[in-house]
Short mmCIF file of C-alpha atoms and ligand atoms in Angstrom, two decimals:
data_model
loop_
_atom_site.label_atom_id
_atom_site.label_comp_id
_atom_site.label_asym_id
_atom_site.label_seq_id
_atom_site.Cartn_x
_atom_site.Cartn_y
_atom_site.Cartn_z
CA MET A 1 -82.74 112.82 132.01
CA PRO A 2 -83.40 111.24 128.55
CA ASP A 3 -84.21 113.61 125.72
CA TYR A 4 -87.57 112.19 124.63
CA ASP A 5 -88.18 114.86 122.01
CA SER A 6 -85.06 114.14 120.03
CA TRP A 7 -85.53 110.35 120.56
CA SER A 8 -89.05 110.32 119.07
CA GLY A 9 -87.95 112.71 116.34
CA GLU A 10 -85.21 110.28 115.34
CA LEU A 11 -87.63 107.36 115.43
CA PHE A 12 -90.15 109.01 113.09
CA ASP A 13 -87.36 110.30 110.92
CA SER A 14 -86.02 106.79 110.51
CA LEU A 15 -89.41 105.45 109.30
CA ALA A 16 -90.23 105.66 105.63
CA PHE A 17 -92.67 103.96 103.24
CA GLU A 18 -91.02 102.67 100.15
CA VAL A 19 -93.12 102.19 97.05
CA ASN A 20 -91.90 99.05 95.30
CA PRO A 21 -93.12 98.19 91.85
CA GLY A 22 -96.46 96.93 93.02
CA TRP A 23 -96.01 96.63 96.78
CA ILE A 24 -95.80 99.18 99.55
CA SER A 25 -93.49 98.06 102.30
CA PRO A 26 -92.81 99.88 105.59
CA ARG A 27 -89.05 100.19 106.03
CA ARG A 28 -86.70 101.99 108.41
CA ARG A 29 -83.15 103.22 108.18
CA GLY A 30 -80.92 101.09 110.35
CA VAL A 31 -77.36 101.55 111.56
CA GLY A 32 -75.32 103.58 109.09
CA GLY A 33 -78.44 104.68 107.20
CA ALA A 34 -78.98 101.28 105.47
CA GLU A 35 -82.66 100.52 104.89
CA GLU A 36 -84.19 97.46 106.58
CA SER A 37 -87.67 96.01 106.07
CA LEU A 38 -89.92 96.35 109.08
CA MET A 39 -91.78 93.26 107.91
CA GLU A 40 -89.59 90.56 109.36
CA LEU A 41 -91.93 87.77 108.22
CA ASP A 42 -90.71 86.03 105.13
CA VAL A 43 -93.43 84.90 102.70
CA ARG A 44 -91.82 81.53 101.92
CA THR A 45 -91.65 80.76 105.66
CA LEU A 46 -95.32 81.68 105.99
CA TYR A 47 -96.21 79.22 103.21
CA VAL A 48 -94.33 76.52 105.14
CA ALA A 49 -96.24 77.53 108.31
CA LEU A 50 -99.52 77.25 106.38
CA MET A 51 -98.48 73.82 105.12
CA VAL A 52 -97.68 72.62 108.66
CA ALA A 53 -100.93 74.08 110.06
CA THR A 54 -103.13 72.43 107.42
CA LEU A 55 -101.32 69.11 107.70
CA TRP A 56 -101.60 69.19 111.50
CA SER A 57 -105.32 70.01 111.26
CA ALA A 58 -105.94 67.20 108.74
CA ILE A 59 -104.11 64.69 110.97
CA MET A 60 -105.98 65.82 114.11
CA VAL A 61 -109.42 65.69 112.47
CA GLY A 62 -108.63 62.34 110.80
CA ALA A 63 -107.24 60.80 114.00
CA ALA A 64 -110.25 61.93 116.04
CA ASN A 65 -112.51 60.05 113.64
CA LEU A 66 -110.46 56.86 113.30
CA GLY A 67 -111.90 53.82 115.04
CA ASN A 68 -115.20 55.60 115.82
CA GLN A 69 -118.04 56.01 113.44
CA ALA A 70 -116.67 58.99 111.48
CA ALA A 71 -118.72 62.20 111.53
CA PRO A 72 -120.42 62.87 108.17
CA GLY A 73 -118.28 64.71 105.62
CA VAL A 74 -115.14 64.40 107.70
CA TRP A 75 -113.05 62.47 105.17
CA ARG A 76 -113.84 65.01 102.45
CA TRP A 77 -112.61 67.73 104.81
CA VAL A 78 -109.42 65.77 105.57
CA LEU A 79 -108.80 65.20 101.85
CA ALA A 80 -109.34 68.93 101.16
CA TYR A 81 -106.82 69.85 103.87
CA LEU A 82 -104.27 67.33 102.54
CA MET A 83 -104.66 68.93 99.09
CA LEU A 84 -104.12 72.36 100.65
CA THR A 85 -101.04 71.01 102.47
CA ALA A 86 -99.59 69.80 99.17
CA SER A 87 -100.38 73.10 97.46
CA TRP A 88 -98.75 75.29 100.15
CA GLY A 89 -95.70 72.99 100.00
CA LEU A 90 -95.45 73.37 96.23
CA VAL A 91 -95.87 77.16 96.44
CA ALA A 92 -93.01 77.28 98.98
CA LEU A 93 -90.78 75.71 96.31
CA ARG A 94 -91.31 78.61 93.86
CA GLY A 95 -88.10 79.64 92.19
CA HIS A 96 -86.53 76.22 92.89
CA ALA A 97 -88.77 74.08 90.68
CA PRO A 98 -90.57 74.59 87.34
CA ASN A 99 -93.55 76.96 87.33
CA TRP A 100 -96.05 74.33 86.17
CA LEU A 101 -95.27 72.50 89.45
CA THR A 102 -95.16 75.48 91.80
CA VAL A 103 -97.75 77.79 90.22
CA LEU A 104 -100.20 75.82 88.05
CA THR A 105 -100.51 72.61 90.11
CA PRO A 106 -101.03 74.23 93.55
CA ASN A 107 -103.67 76.60 92.18
CA LEU A 108 -105.67 73.75 90.67
CA LEU A 109 -105.31 71.87 93.98
CA ILE A 110 -106.53 74.91 95.95
CA PHE A 111 -109.65 75.32 93.75
CA SER A 112 -110.58 71.64 94.14
CA ALA A 113 -109.85 71.72 97.89
CA CYS A 114 -112.25 74.67 98.33
CA ALA A 115 -114.96 72.79 96.42
CA LEU A 116 -114.33 69.69 98.59
CA ILE A 117 -114.72 71.84 101.72
CA HIS A 118 -118.12 72.93 100.41
CA SER A 119 -119.09 69.32 99.73
CA ALA A 120 -117.98 68.28 103.27
CA ILE A 121 -120.17 71.04 104.72
CA VAL A 122 -123.26 70.09 102.72
CA VAL A 123 -122.89 66.47 103.84
CA VAL A 124 -122.99 67.68 107.47
CA LEU A 125 -125.99 69.91 106.77
CA GLY A 126 -127.73 67.13 104.80
CA SER A 127 -128.66 69.49 101.94
CA TYR A 128 -126.74 69.88 98.69
CA ARG A 129 -127.61 73.55 98.23
CA ARG A 130 -125.39 75.58 95.85
CA LEU A 131 -122.82 72.77 95.51
CA GLN A 132 -123.32 72.70 91.75
CA LEU A 133 -122.49 76.41 91.60
CA THR A 134 -119.26 75.79 93.54
CA TRP A 135 -118.20 72.99 91.18
CA SER A 136 -119.01 75.21 88.17
CA ILE A 137 -116.85 78.03 89.59
CA THR A 138 -114.08 75.50 90.30
CA LEU A 139 -114.21 74.15 86.76
CA ALA A 140 -114.31 77.61 85.17
CA GLY A 141 -111.47 78.89 87.42
CA SER A 142 -109.31 75.81 86.70
CA LEU A 143 -109.87 76.14 82.94
CA ALA A 144 -109.15 79.89 82.94
CA PHE A 145 -106.02 79.42 85.05
CA THR A 146 -104.67 76.55 82.90
CA LEU A 147 -105.35 78.36 79.61
CA CYS A 148 -103.92 81.69 80.79
CA PHE A 149 -100.93 80.20 82.63
CA PRO A 150 -98.47 80.10 79.68
CA PHE A 151 -99.43 83.55 78.36
CA VAL A 152 -100.28 86.06 81.06
CA GLU A 153 -98.21 87.82 83.71
CA PHE A 154 -98.09 86.65 87.30
CA TRP A 155 -100.44 89.35 88.63
CA ALA A 156 -103.20 88.17 86.27
CA LEU A 157 -102.85 84.63 87.66
CA ILE A 158 -103.13 86.04 91.20
CA CYS A 159 -106.37 87.72 90.11
CA ILE A 160 -107.82 84.50 88.64
CA ASN A 161 -106.90 82.65 91.84
CA SER A 162 -108.36 85.34 94.11
CA PHE A 163 -111.61 85.61 92.14
CA THR A 164 -112.16 81.83 91.97
CA VAL A 165 -111.36 81.13 95.64
CA GLY A 166 -113.24 84.27 96.76
CA CYS A 167 -116.42 83.26 94.86
CA ILE A 168 -116.31 79.70 96.27
CA LEU A 169 -115.79 80.89 99.85
CA LEU A 170 -118.57 83.48 99.60
CA ASN A 171 -120.89 80.82 98.13
CA VAL A 172 -120.15 78.36 100.99
CA SER A 173 -120.55 81.15 103.50
CA THR A 174 -124.02 81.94 102.08
CA VAL A 175 -125.03 78.27 102.38
CA LEU A 176 -123.99 78.26 106.04
CA LEU A 177 -125.59 81.56 106.98
CA GLN A 178 -128.86 81.24 105.04
CA GLY A 179 -131.60 79.51 107.02
CA ALA A 180 -129.44 79.00 110.11
CA LYS A 181 -130.95 80.15 113.39
CA ARG A 182 -128.14 82.01 115.11
CA SER A 183 -129.24 80.91 118.58
CA ALA A 184 -129.70 77.23 117.63
CA ALA A 185 -126.59 76.88 115.44
CA PRO A 186 -123.86 79.31 116.63
CA ALA A 187 -120.98 77.13 115.36
CA ARG A 188 -122.52 76.95 111.87
CA CYS A 189 -122.95 80.74 111.80
CA THR A 190 -119.40 81.33 113.06
CA LEU A 191 -117.97 79.04 110.37
CA GLY A 192 -120.10 80.89 107.79
CA LEU A 193 -118.73 84.25 108.92
CA TRP A 194 -115.20 82.87 109.02
CA LEU A 195 -115.32 81.56 105.46
CA GLY A 196 -117.11 84.74 104.36
CA MET A 197 -114.20 86.72 105.78
CA GLY A 198 -111.87 84.53 103.70
CA GLY A 199 -113.98 85.31 100.61
CA VAL A 200 -113.84 89.06 101.26
CA MET A 201 -110.07 88.83 101.83
CA MET A 202 -109.65 87.14 98.43
CA MET A 203 -111.67 89.90 96.75
CA VAL A 204 -109.42 92.52 98.41
CA ARG A 205 -106.44 90.56 97.10
CA LEU A 206 -108.01 90.64 93.63
CA VAL A 207 -108.34 94.44 93.76
CA ASN A 208 -104.78 94.76 95.08
CA GLY A 209 -103.57 92.52 92.25
CA VAL A 210 -105.30 94.65 89.61
CA LEU A 211 -104.07 97.95 91.11
CA ASN A 212 -100.50 97.03 91.98
CA ARG A 213 -99.74 94.25 89.48
CA PRO A 214 -96.96 92.40 91.39
CA ILE A 215 -94.42 90.80 89.11
CA ASP A 216 -92.55 88.75 91.67
CA LEU A 217 -93.48 85.07 92.10
CA MET A 218 -92.82 85.38 95.86
CA PRO A 219 -93.74 89.03 96.62
CA ASN A 220 -92.38 89.82 100.08
CA GLY A 221 -94.42 92.99 100.74
CA TRP A 222 -96.73 93.46 103.71
CA PRO A 223 -99.98 92.92 101.76
CA GLN A 224 -98.88 89.39 100.93
CA VAL A 225 -97.70 88.80 104.52
CA LEU A 226 -101.02 90.08 105.83
CA ILE A 227 -102.99 87.89 103.42
CA LEU A 228 -101.01 84.80 104.44
CA LEU A 229 -101.49 85.56 108.15
CA ILE A 230 -105.24 85.92 107.61
CA ALA A 231 -105.21 82.70 105.53
CA LEU A 232 -103.46 80.93 108.42
CA THR A 233 -106.12 82.17 110.84
CA ILE A 234 -108.91 81.07 108.50
CA VAL A 235 -107.37 77.63 107.94
CA LEU A 236 -107.12 77.00 111.70
CA GLY A 237 -110.42 78.70 112.58
CA SER A 238 -112.33 76.78 109.90
CA VAL A 239 -111.17 73.39 111.07
CA PHE A 240 -112.34 74.14 114.63
CA GLY A 241 -115.54 75.61 113.20
CA PHE A 242 -116.15 72.46 111.14
CA ALA A 243 -115.57 70.16 114.14
CA LEU A 244 -117.90 72.24 116.33
CA MET A 245 -120.53 72.50 113.60
CA SER A 246 -120.49 68.70 113.07
CA ARG A 247 -121.11 68.21 116.80
CA GLU A 248 -123.79 70.90 116.82
CA GLU A 249 -125.63 69.36 113.83
CA MET A 250 -125.43 65.91 115.47
CA LEU A 251 -127.02 67.27 118.67
CA LEU A 252 -129.73 69.07 116.66
CA GLU A 253 -130.44 65.82 114.78
CA LEU A 254 -130.63 63.83 118.04
CA ASN A 255 -133.01 66.45 119.39
CA ARG A 256 -135.14 66.19 116.22
CA ARG A 257 -135.28 62.40 116.52
CA ALA A 258 -136.21 62.62 120.19
CA THR A 259 -139.04 65.06 119.39
CA PHE A 260 -140.51 64.04 116.04
CA ASP A 261 -141.73 60.78 114.54
CA ALA A 262 -139.36 59.66 111.77
CA LEU A 263 -142.08 58.51 109.34
CA THR A 264 -144.61 61.33 109.55
CA CYS A 265 -142.58 64.19 111.12
CA ALA A 266 -145.46 64.78 113.57
CA TYR A 267 -144.53 65.06 117.28
CA ASN A 268 -143.84 61.73 118.94
CA ARG A 269 -145.61 60.68 122.11
CA HIS A 270 -142.57 61.29 124.32
CA ALA A 271 -142.36 64.96 123.28
CA PHE A 272 -146.12 65.48 123.03
CA ASP A 273 -147.09 64.64 126.64
CA PRO A 274 -145.07 67.51 128.23
CA VAL A 275 -146.57 69.95 125.66
CA GLY A 276 -150.07 68.83 126.71
CA GLN A 277 -149.22 69.08 130.41
CA ALA A 278 -147.90 72.62 129.89
CA ALA A 279 -151.17 73.58 128.10
CA LEU A 280 -153.15 72.37 131.15
CA ALA A 281 -150.86 74.34 133.47
CA ARG A 282 -151.63 77.51 131.47
CA LEU A 283 -155.36 76.91 132.05
CA ALA A 284 -154.88 77.71 135.76
CA ARG A 285 -153.45 81.14 134.88
CA GLU A 286 -155.35 82.10 131.73
CA GLY A 287 -158.66 80.21 132.04
CA GLY A 288 -160.51 78.88 128.97
CA ALA A 289 -160.50 75.24 127.90
CA VAL A 290 -158.16 72.67 126.35
CA SER A 291 -159.40 69.89 124.10
CA VAL A 292 -157.82 66.72 122.84
CA LEU A 293 -158.70 64.57 119.82
CA MET A 294 -157.71 60.92 119.59
CA LEU A 295 -157.77 59.70 115.96
CA ASP A 296 -157.37 56.14 114.71
CA LEU A 297 -157.45 54.97 111.08
CA ASP A 298 -160.15 52.38 110.45
CA HIS A 299 -159.21 48.85 109.39
CA PHE A 300 -155.67 49.98 108.70
CA LYS A 301 -154.43 46.42 109.10
CA GLN A 302 -156.33 45.53 105.92
CA ILE A 303 -154.38 48.14 103.95
CA ASN A 304 -151.09 46.68 105.20
CA ASP A 305 -152.23 43.11 104.59
CA SER A 306 -153.60 43.82 101.08
CA TYR A 307 -151.01 46.24 99.68
CA GLY A 308 -147.97 45.89 101.92
CA HIS A 309 -146.30 48.01 104.62
CA ALA A 310 -144.78 50.49 102.14
CA THR A 311 -148.27 51.46 100.95
CA GLY A 312 -149.39 51.65 104.59
CA ASP A 313 -146.51 54.06 105.27
CA VAL A 314 -147.55 56.33 102.39
CA VAL A 315 -151.12 56.36 103.73
CA LEU A 316 -149.83 57.38 107.18
CA GLN A 317 -147.76 60.22 105.65
CA THR A 318 -150.62 61.48 103.47
CA VAL A 319 -153.08 61.40 106.34
CA THR A 320 -150.63 63.35 108.54
CA THR A 321 -150.27 66.05 105.87
CA ARG A 322 -154.03 66.36 105.56
CA PHE A 323 -154.43 66.65 109.32
CA GLN A 324 -151.79 69.36 109.43
CA ASP A 325 -153.42 71.22 106.54
CA HIS A 326 -156.69 71.40 108.50
CA LEU A 327 -155.24 72.49 111.87
CA ARG A 328 -154.37 75.96 113.15
CA ALA A 329 -150.79 77.07 113.82
CA GLY A 330 -151.06 76.64 117.61
CA ASP A 331 -152.55 73.11 117.44
CA VAL A 332 -150.16 70.23 118.06
CA LEU A 333 -150.36 66.97 116.11
CA ALA A 334 -148.63 63.83 117.41
CA ARG A 335 -148.37 60.28 116.18
CA TYR A 336 -149.38 58.49 119.34
CA GLY A 337 -148.99 54.87 118.23
CA GLY A 338 -148.95 52.85 114.98
CA GLU A 339 -151.99 54.32 113.18
CA GLU A 340 -153.19 56.37 116.11
CA PHE A 341 -152.81 60.17 116.23
CA CYS A 342 -153.53 62.75 118.90
CA VAL A 343 -154.24 66.46 118.49
CA LEU A 344 -153.91 69.04 121.27
CA LEU A 345 -156.20 72.04 120.77
CA PRO A 346 -155.20 74.81 123.19
CA ALA A 347 -157.77 77.51 123.99
CA THR A 348 -160.52 75.41 122.39
CA PRO A 349 -163.83 74.57 124.12
CA LEU A 350 -165.68 71.35 123.39
CA HIS A 351 -168.05 72.65 120.70
CA ASP A 352 -165.12 74.10 118.69
CA ALA A 353 -163.17 70.86 119.17
CA LEU A 354 -166.10 68.93 117.73
CA ASP A 355 -166.02 71.17 114.62
CA VAL A 356 -162.28 70.53 114.22
CA ALA A 357 -162.81 66.75 114.64
CA GLU A 358 -165.53 66.71 111.99
CA ARG A 359 -163.32 68.77 109.65
CA LEU A 360 -160.46 66.26 110.07
CA ARG A 361 -162.78 63.27 109.55
CA LEU A 362 -164.08 64.76 106.30
CA ALA A 363 -160.56 65.70 105.16
CA ILE A 364 -159.69 61.98 105.23
CA ALA A 365 -162.96 60.35 104.15
CA GLY A 366 -163.84 63.02 101.57
CA GLN A 367 -160.96 62.25 99.21
CA PRO A 368 -159.22 58.94 98.42
CA VAL A 369 -155.55 58.60 99.39
CA MET A 370 -153.14 58.08 96.49
CA ALA A 371 -150.55 55.48 97.47
CA GLU A 372 -148.29 53.79 94.91
CA GLN A 373 -150.68 54.47 92.03
CA ARG A 374 -153.69 53.17 93.94
CA GLN A 375 -156.65 55.17 95.14
CA LEU A 376 -157.50 53.99 98.63
CA ILE A 377 -160.59 54.88 100.60
CA VAL A 378 -159.43 55.65 104.13
CA THR A 379 -161.57 56.67 107.09
CA VAL A 380 -160.80 57.74 110.62
CA SER A 381 -162.61 57.41 113.95
CA ILE A 382 -162.20 60.24 116.44
CA GLY A 383 -162.69 60.56 120.20
CA VAL A 384 -162.94 64.06 121.70
CA ALA A 385 -162.41 65.22 125.30
CA SER A 386 -162.23 68.67 126.80
CA THR A 387 -161.31 70.20 130.14
CA ALA A 388 -161.37 73.60 131.81
CA THR A 389 -159.31 72.64 134.84
CA ASN A 390 -155.60 72.05 135.37
CA GLY A 391 -155.42 68.30 135.86
CA VAL A 392 -153.24 65.42 134.74
CA PHE A 393 -152.82 65.33 130.95
CA SER A 394 -152.91 61.52 130.78
CA ASP A 395 -156.44 61.63 132.29
CA LEU A 396 -157.60 63.87 129.43
CA ILE A 397 -155.97 61.52 126.93
CA ALA A 398 -157.66 58.53 128.58
CA ARG A 399 -161.07 60.22 128.20
CA ALA A 400 -160.43 61.02 124.53
CA ASP A 401 -159.34 57.39 124.11
CA SER A 402 -162.57 56.07 125.52
CA GLY A 403 -164.42 58.44 123.15
CA LEU A 404 -162.43 56.81 120.34
CA TYR A 405 -163.46 53.31 121.45
CA ALA A 406 -167.08 54.47 121.47
CA ALA A 407 -166.65 55.83 117.91
CA LYS A 408 -165.21 52.48 116.78
CA ALA A 409 -168.09 50.65 118.49
CA ALA A 410 -170.58 52.99 116.78
CA GLY A 411 -169.43 51.75 113.36
CA ARG A 412 -166.22 53.83 112.68
CA ASN A 413 -165.74 56.92 110.46
CA CYS A 414 -167.42 59.10 113.08
CA VAL A 415 -166.73 61.45 115.99
CA HIS A 416 -167.63 60.57 119.58
CA VAL A 417 -167.44 62.85 122.60
CA GLU A 418 -166.38 61.67 126.02
CA THR A 419 -168.68 63.84 128.13
CA THR A 420 -167.36 63.01 131.62
CA PHE A 421 -165.99 66.44 132.66
CA SER A 422 -163.03 66.63 134.95
N1 GTP B 501 -147.42 50.58 107.40
C1 GTP B 501 -147.38 50.75 108.72
N2 GTP B 501 -148.23 50.07 109.49
C2 GTP B 501 -148.22 50.24 110.81
C3 GTP B 501 -147.29 51.11 111.40
N3 GTP B 501 -147.51 51.07 112.76
C4 GTP B 501 -148.51 50.19 112.97
N4 GTP B 501 -148.97 49.68 111.81
C5 GTP B 501 -150.02 48.72 111.55
O1 GTP B 501 -151.29 49.23 111.89
C6 GTP B 501 -152.17 48.13 112.05
C7 GTP B 501 -153.11 48.39 113.20
O2 GTP B 501 -154.03 47.35 113.22
P1 GTP B 501 -155.19 47.27 114.28
O3 GTP B 501 -154.71 47.72 115.62
O4 GTP B 501 -155.79 45.88 114.19
O5 GTP B 501 -156.24 48.36 113.84
P2 GTP B 501 -157.12 48.47 112.52
O6 GTP B 501 -156.83 47.43 111.52
O7 GTP B 501 -156.94 49.89 112.07
O8 GTP B 501 -158.55 48.26 113.06
P3 GTP B 501 -159.47 49.30 113.82
O9 GTP B 501 -158.56 50.27 114.52
O10 GTP B 501 -160.26 48.48 114.79
O11 GTP B 501 -160.34 49.96 112.82
C8 GTP B 501 -151.31 46.89 112.25
O12 GTP B 501 -151.35 46.10 111.07
C9 GTP B 501 -149.88 47.45 112.40
O13 GTP B 501 -148.90 46.59 111.83
C10 GTP B 501 -146.38 51.81 110.56
O14 GTP B 501 -145.54 52.61 110.99
N5 GTP B 501 -146.46 51.60 109.23
#
């Protein structure tokens, strides 16, 4: 029968925490009482592992985008990872090559690589938010590191590195997390959290550096091992996060293009028809009425012919904005054809729809449109149709359309009701 009590007693007895100058390292007494480190992982080996992981990631991401149309921002990401690869490689040479090569150069490379990662991400997101701040932090960190390098101790350089990288990662993380709908963009949010975790880790490293002041260029204690293991996880997790986020943003963009008109950002006809049909279906359950307005700019061809298509485009955009400004939140505006628009007014009976139509007509005719430093008088003709029964949406549209033709025939810049009730 084994003597568990004495066995566990010996085990705990053999464990001890040694306080090194700066680093706490769990150790145990081995055979003959000699002390052995419990942390088998060697820091230099971990730097080599980081180098291999970043290089492998850069090659994989680059290869996946060769020959195809590369995803936006991907080459910046690859370049950033190649810079990180070089910097880990140089760090692994510490003690075997001059310090300017193994301390100064890799740190400057790491700062620039982090800024490049931010710039790759903003290219994917299509908005350059907070990139200037990242480049300013990079510049300030690089200057501080270069100026301090010949004079200060190693722990102070660790602190400059941790603060600079931590600030950049937290800044990128904010860009990713702010304004992202968690349900619509899970990959973006995950990458944001991942990089945020990296930022927090660097701040912890900064505090550890200030408190423990390591003097060794290659400190082999467990805090450093832990930091490098987390860094390895973040390097690999971020590259997957970036690839998934690129795909996610591409799908969201395709969805946007399939739903909204590129020029005016109003709904397009393809997306609008199902919305209208759903509003009619709700009539059967909830009662009330649904109305539709068909709007067409008058003599729009003359604007194009006299001032050019670019001016015509500005007119279409301005008119769309004015329509939207005069509609309620639940109303749906669509660009139905060239200069033809359609508005769905849910829960709106005919007399209210007529008020809305008149309001929209006046919103256009009452104030000239500014387009390329010209004041243009624009008017709109409007056909109105309403229904209280769940029918086919295209029938309602057809009735509003014939109201529009009647308005054009009546001299334009007016509202005409199609009174045939379905
Ligand atoms: N600038 C611009 N013009 C467009 C666009 N789509 C269609 N158009 C133009 O809109 C004009 C429509 O002309 P018509 O159908 O004759 O209508 P209209 O001149 O408004 O005449 P009425 O509707 O009878 O008052 C054509 O010149 C099209 O080229 C667009 O996206 N941008």
